[in-house]
Coordinates of C-alpha atoms in Angstrom, one line a residue:
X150 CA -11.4 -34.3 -23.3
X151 CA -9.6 -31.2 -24.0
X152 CA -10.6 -28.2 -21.6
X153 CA -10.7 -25.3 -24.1
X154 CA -9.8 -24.6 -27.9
X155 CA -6.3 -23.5 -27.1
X156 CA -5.5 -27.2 -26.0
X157 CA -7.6 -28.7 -29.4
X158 CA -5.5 -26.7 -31.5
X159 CA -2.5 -27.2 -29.4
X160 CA -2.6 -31.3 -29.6
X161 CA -3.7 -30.6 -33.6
X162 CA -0.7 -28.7 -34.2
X163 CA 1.5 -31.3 -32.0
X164 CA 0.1 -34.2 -34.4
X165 CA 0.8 -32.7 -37.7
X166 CA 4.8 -32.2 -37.0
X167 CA 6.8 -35.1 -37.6
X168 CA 9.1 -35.8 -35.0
X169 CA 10.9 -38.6 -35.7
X170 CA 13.0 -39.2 -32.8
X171 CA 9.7 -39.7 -30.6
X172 CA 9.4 -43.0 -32.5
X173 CA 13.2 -44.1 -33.4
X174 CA 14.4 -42.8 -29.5
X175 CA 11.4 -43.6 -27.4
X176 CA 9.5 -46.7 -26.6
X177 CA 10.5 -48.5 -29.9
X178 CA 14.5 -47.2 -29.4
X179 CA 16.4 -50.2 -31.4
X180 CA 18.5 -49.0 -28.1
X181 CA 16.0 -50.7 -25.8
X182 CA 17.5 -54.7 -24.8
X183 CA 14.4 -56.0 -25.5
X184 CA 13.3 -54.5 -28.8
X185 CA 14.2 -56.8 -31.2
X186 CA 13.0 -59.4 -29.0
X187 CA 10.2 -57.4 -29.4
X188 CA 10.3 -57.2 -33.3
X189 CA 11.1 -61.0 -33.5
X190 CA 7.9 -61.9 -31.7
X191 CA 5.7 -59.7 -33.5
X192 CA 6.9 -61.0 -36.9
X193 CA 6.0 -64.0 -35.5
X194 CA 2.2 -64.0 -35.2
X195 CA 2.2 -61.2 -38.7
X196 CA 4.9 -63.1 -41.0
X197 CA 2.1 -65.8 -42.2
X198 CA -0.4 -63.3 -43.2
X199 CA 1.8 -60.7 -44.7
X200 CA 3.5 -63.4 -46.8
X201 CA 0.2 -64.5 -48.0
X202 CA -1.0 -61.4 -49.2
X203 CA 2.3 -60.7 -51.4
X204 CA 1.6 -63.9 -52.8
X205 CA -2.3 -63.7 -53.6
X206 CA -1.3 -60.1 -55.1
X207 CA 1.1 -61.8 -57.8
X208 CA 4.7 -61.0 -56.2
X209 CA 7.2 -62.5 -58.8
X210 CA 11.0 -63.0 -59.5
X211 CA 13.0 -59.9 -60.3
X212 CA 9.9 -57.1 -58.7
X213 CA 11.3 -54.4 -57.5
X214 CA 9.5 -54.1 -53.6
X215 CA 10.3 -51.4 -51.1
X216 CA 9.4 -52.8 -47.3
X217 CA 9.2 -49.3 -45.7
X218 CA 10.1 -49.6 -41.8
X219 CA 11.7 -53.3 -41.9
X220 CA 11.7 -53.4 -38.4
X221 CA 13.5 -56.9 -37.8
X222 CA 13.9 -57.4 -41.1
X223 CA 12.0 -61.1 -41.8
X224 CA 9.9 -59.5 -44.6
X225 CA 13.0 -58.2 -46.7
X226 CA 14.5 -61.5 -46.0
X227 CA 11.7 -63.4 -46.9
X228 CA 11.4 -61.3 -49.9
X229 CA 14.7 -61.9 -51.6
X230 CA 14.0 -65.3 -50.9
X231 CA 11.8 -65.6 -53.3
X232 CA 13.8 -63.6 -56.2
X233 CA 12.5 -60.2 -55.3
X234 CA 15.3 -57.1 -55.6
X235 CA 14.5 -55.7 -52.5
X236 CA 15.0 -52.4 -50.8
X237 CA 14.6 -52.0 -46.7
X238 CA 14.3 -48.8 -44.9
X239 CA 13.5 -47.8 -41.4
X240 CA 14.7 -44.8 -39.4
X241 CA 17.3 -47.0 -37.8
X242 CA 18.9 -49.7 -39.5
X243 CA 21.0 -51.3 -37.3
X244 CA 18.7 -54.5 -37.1
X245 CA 18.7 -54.5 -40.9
X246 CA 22.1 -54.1 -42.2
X247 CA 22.9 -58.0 -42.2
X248 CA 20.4 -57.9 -45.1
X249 CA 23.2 -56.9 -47.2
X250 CA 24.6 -60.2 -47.3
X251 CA 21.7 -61.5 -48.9
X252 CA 21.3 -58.9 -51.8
X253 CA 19.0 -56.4 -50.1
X254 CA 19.6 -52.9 -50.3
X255 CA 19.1 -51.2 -46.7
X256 CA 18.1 -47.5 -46.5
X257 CA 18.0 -45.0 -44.0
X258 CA 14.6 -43.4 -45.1
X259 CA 12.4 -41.6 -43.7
X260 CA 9.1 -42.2 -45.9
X261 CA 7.2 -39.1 -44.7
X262 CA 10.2 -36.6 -45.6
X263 CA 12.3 -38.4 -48.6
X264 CA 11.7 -39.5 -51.5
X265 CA 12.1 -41.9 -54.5
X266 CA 11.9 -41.1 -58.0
X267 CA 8.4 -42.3 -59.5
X268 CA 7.9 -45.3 -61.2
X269 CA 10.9 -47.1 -58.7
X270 CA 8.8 -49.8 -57.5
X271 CA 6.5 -52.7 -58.6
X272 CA 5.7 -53.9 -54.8
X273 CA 5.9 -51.1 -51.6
X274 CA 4.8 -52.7 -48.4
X275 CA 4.5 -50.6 -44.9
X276 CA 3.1 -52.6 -41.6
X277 CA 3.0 -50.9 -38.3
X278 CA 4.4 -48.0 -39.9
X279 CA 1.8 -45.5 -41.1
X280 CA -0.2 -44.8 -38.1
X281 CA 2.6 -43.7 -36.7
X282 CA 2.5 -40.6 -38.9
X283 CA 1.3 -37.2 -38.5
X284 CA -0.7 -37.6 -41.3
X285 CA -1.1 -41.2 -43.1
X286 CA -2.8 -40.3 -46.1
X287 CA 0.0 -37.7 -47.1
X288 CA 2.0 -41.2 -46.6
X289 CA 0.1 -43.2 -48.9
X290 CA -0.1 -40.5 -51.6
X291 CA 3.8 -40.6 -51.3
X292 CA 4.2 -44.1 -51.4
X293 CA 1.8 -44.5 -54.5
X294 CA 4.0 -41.8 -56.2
X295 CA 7.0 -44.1 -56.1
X296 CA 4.9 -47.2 -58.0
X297 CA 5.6 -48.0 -61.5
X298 CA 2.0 -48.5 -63.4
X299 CA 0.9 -52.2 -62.6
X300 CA 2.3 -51.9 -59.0
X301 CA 1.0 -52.4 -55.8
X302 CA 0.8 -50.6 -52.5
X303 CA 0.2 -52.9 -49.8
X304 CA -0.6 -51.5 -46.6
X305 CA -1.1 -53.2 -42.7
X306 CA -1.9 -51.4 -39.9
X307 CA -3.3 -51.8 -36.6
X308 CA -6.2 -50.5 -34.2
X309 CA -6.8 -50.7 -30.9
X310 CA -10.6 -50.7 -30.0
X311 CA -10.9 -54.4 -28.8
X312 CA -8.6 -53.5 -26.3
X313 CA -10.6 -50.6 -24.5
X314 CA -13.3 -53.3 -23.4
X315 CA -11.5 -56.0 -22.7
X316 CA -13.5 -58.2 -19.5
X317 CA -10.0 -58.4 -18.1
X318 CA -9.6 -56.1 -16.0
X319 CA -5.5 -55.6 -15.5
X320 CA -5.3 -55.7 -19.0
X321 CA -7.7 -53.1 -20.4
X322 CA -6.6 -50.8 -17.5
X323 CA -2.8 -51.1 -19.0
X324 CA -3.3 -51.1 -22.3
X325 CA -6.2 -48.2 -22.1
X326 CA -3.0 -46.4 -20.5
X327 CA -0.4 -47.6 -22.8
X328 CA -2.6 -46.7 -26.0
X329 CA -3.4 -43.3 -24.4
X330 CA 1.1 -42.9 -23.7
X331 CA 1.5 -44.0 -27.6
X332 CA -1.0 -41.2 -28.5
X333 CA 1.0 -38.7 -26.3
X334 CA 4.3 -39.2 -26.7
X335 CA 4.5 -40.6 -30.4
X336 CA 1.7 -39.2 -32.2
X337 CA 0.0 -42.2 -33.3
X338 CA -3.3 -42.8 -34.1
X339 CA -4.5 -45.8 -32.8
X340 CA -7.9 -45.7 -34.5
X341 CA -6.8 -44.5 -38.0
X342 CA -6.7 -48.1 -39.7
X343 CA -10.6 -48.2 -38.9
X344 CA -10.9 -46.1 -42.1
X345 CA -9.5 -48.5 -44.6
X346 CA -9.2 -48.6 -47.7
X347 CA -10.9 -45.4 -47.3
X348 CA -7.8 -44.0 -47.3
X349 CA -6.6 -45.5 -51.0
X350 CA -9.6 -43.8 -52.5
X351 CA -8.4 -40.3 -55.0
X352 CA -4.5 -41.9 -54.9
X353 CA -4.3 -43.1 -58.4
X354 CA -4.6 -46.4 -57.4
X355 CA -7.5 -49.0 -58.8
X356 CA -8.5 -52.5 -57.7
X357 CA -8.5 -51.2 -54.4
X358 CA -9.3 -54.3 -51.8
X359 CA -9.3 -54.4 -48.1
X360 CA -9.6 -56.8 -45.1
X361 CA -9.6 -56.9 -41.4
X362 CA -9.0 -59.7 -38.7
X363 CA -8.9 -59.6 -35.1
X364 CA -5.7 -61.0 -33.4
X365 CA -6.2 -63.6 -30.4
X366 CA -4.0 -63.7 -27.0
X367 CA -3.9 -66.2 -24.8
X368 CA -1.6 -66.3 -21.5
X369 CA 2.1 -66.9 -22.3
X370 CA 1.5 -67.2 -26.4
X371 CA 3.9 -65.5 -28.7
X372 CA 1.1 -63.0 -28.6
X373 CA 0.7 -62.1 -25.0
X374 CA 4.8 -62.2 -24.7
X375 CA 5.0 -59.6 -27.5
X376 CA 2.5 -57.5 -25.4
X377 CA 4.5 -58.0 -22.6
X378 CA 7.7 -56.5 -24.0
X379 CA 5.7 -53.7 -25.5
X380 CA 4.1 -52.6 -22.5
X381 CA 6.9 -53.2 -20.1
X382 CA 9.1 -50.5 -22.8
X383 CA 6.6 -47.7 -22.3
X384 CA 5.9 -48.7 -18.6
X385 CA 8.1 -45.9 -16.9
X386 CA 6.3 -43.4 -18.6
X387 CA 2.9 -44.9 -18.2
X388 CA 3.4 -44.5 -14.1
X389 CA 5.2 -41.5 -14.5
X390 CA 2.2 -39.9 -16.4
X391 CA -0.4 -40.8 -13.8
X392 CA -1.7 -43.4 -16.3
X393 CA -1.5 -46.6 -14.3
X394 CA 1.0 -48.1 -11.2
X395 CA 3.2 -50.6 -10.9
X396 CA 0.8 -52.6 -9.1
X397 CA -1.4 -52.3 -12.3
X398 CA 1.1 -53.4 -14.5
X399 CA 1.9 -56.8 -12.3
X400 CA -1.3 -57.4 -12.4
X401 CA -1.4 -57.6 -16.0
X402 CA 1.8 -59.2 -16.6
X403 CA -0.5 -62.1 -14.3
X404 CA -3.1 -62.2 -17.0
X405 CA -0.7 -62.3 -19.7
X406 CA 1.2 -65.4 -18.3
X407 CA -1.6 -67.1 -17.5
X408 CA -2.7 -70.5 -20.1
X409 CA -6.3 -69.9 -19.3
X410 CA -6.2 -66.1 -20.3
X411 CA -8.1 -65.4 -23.4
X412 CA -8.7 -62.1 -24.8
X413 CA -8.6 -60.6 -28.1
X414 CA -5.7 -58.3 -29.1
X415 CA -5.5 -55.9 -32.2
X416 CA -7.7 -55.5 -34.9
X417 CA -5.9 -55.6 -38.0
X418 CA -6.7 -54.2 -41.1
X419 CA -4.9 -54.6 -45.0
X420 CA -5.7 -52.7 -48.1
X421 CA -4.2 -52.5 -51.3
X422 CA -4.6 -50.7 -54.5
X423 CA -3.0 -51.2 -57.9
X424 CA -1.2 -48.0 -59.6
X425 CA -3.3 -46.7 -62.6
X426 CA -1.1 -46.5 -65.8
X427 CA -2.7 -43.6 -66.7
X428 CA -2.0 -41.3 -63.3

């Protein structure tokens, strides 16, 4: 709780300025060892369901799909596997420029700042990406801009409220903490996705649809070795802030290793909407 309207208006006015090196040189650096370690394991437990969703929307040969903030790059890939012309971006592309070889185009982008002429696009897909944002709606209305009529925006983002009550008690102490460091020192908003598709609505989009799925853990699953890497990336400036100790984040690491450890991870939620011809 803030202790008086100078610090509410100061954390407002820290949230609506992009500053993009929080995100491309801090806890997600592509400078970090483990990070695309990191990446690799998280495409592993979201490749089945993204690729799903592409495919129950009607992706084809020859669409034109921008995957904003490739991250690892296994949806680009996947997507020119499957005839798409593809275009990658992300703040740092050094994990993405192999994609070349197989006919992507790779972008240095930043999707809050630059643009795309409209009408470039028949698929653009953005996971893990938006909350990120000072303000994700302002990112949606972007995206949508850059859709030719017919095309679809496809959206997946996560939120953290299972994790605040987990009955383990290591692990909702360090991800409480880690959530509140990602809030901090990022920007993110780790409840935002709660809102969808909410956020689709007055975007010039139509056939708007939505879901939502919570992600299990158990000890030493792709899952739980993901959320080791994660936290152990932010975990100098977790105890450094006061946030949690060493001692808490052993603890945890315990939990997370251990085959009869079952929790629940992030809630995930996907919308998409379909651009109006006549916007």
């Amino acid at each position: 709780m803030s202790t008086s309207p100078t610090a509410d208006a100061a954390a407002t006015d820290d949230r609506g300025e992009w500053k993009r090196e929080r995100y491309r040189d801090g806890v997600f650096s592509h400078a970090v060892s483990t990070e695309r370690e990191r990446l690799r394991l998280l495409e592993s437990v979201l490749d089945h369901h993204t690729r799903a969703r592409f495919e129950s929307l009607g992706l084809r040969e020859g669409h034109r799909v921008l995957e904003v903030g490739g991250g690892g790059g296994s949806v680009a890939r996947w997507l020119a596997g499957r005839g798409a012309r593809v275009t990658v971006t992300d703040l740092d592309t050094s994990f993405l420029d192999e994609l070349a070889d197989d006919g992507v185009r790779v972008l240095r982008h930043d999707v809050y700042t630059e643009d795309f002429p409209p009408g470039s696009f028949d698929f653009i897909h953005a996971r893990y990406v938006v909350i990120h944002l000072p303000d994700p709606e302002k990112a949606l209305a972007r995206m949508a801009q850059w859709l030719a009529p017919g095309g679809v925006l496809v959206v997946e983002e996560p939120s953290f409220f299972p994790v605040k009550d987990s009955p383990h008690p290591a692990y909702r102490k360090v991800m409480r903490a880690f959530r509140e460091n990602l809030e901090s020192a990022v920007g993110t908003d780790t409840e935002w996705a709660r809102a969808l598709p909410v956020p689709f609505e007055g975007k010039g989009l139509t056939g708007i649809g939505h879901d939502a799925r919570l992600q299990r853990i158990t000890g030493g699953d792709d899952e739980a070795l993901w959320w080791r890497l994660t936290l152990e990336q932010s975990r100098a400036a977790v105890v450094a802030a006061g946030l949690a100790s060493d001692e808490d984040f052993e603890a945890a690491y315990a939990e997370l290793t251990d085959p009869a450890f079952h929790d629940l991870s992030l809630a995930v939620f996907t919308a998409w909407g379909v651009k109006d011809g006549s916007a």
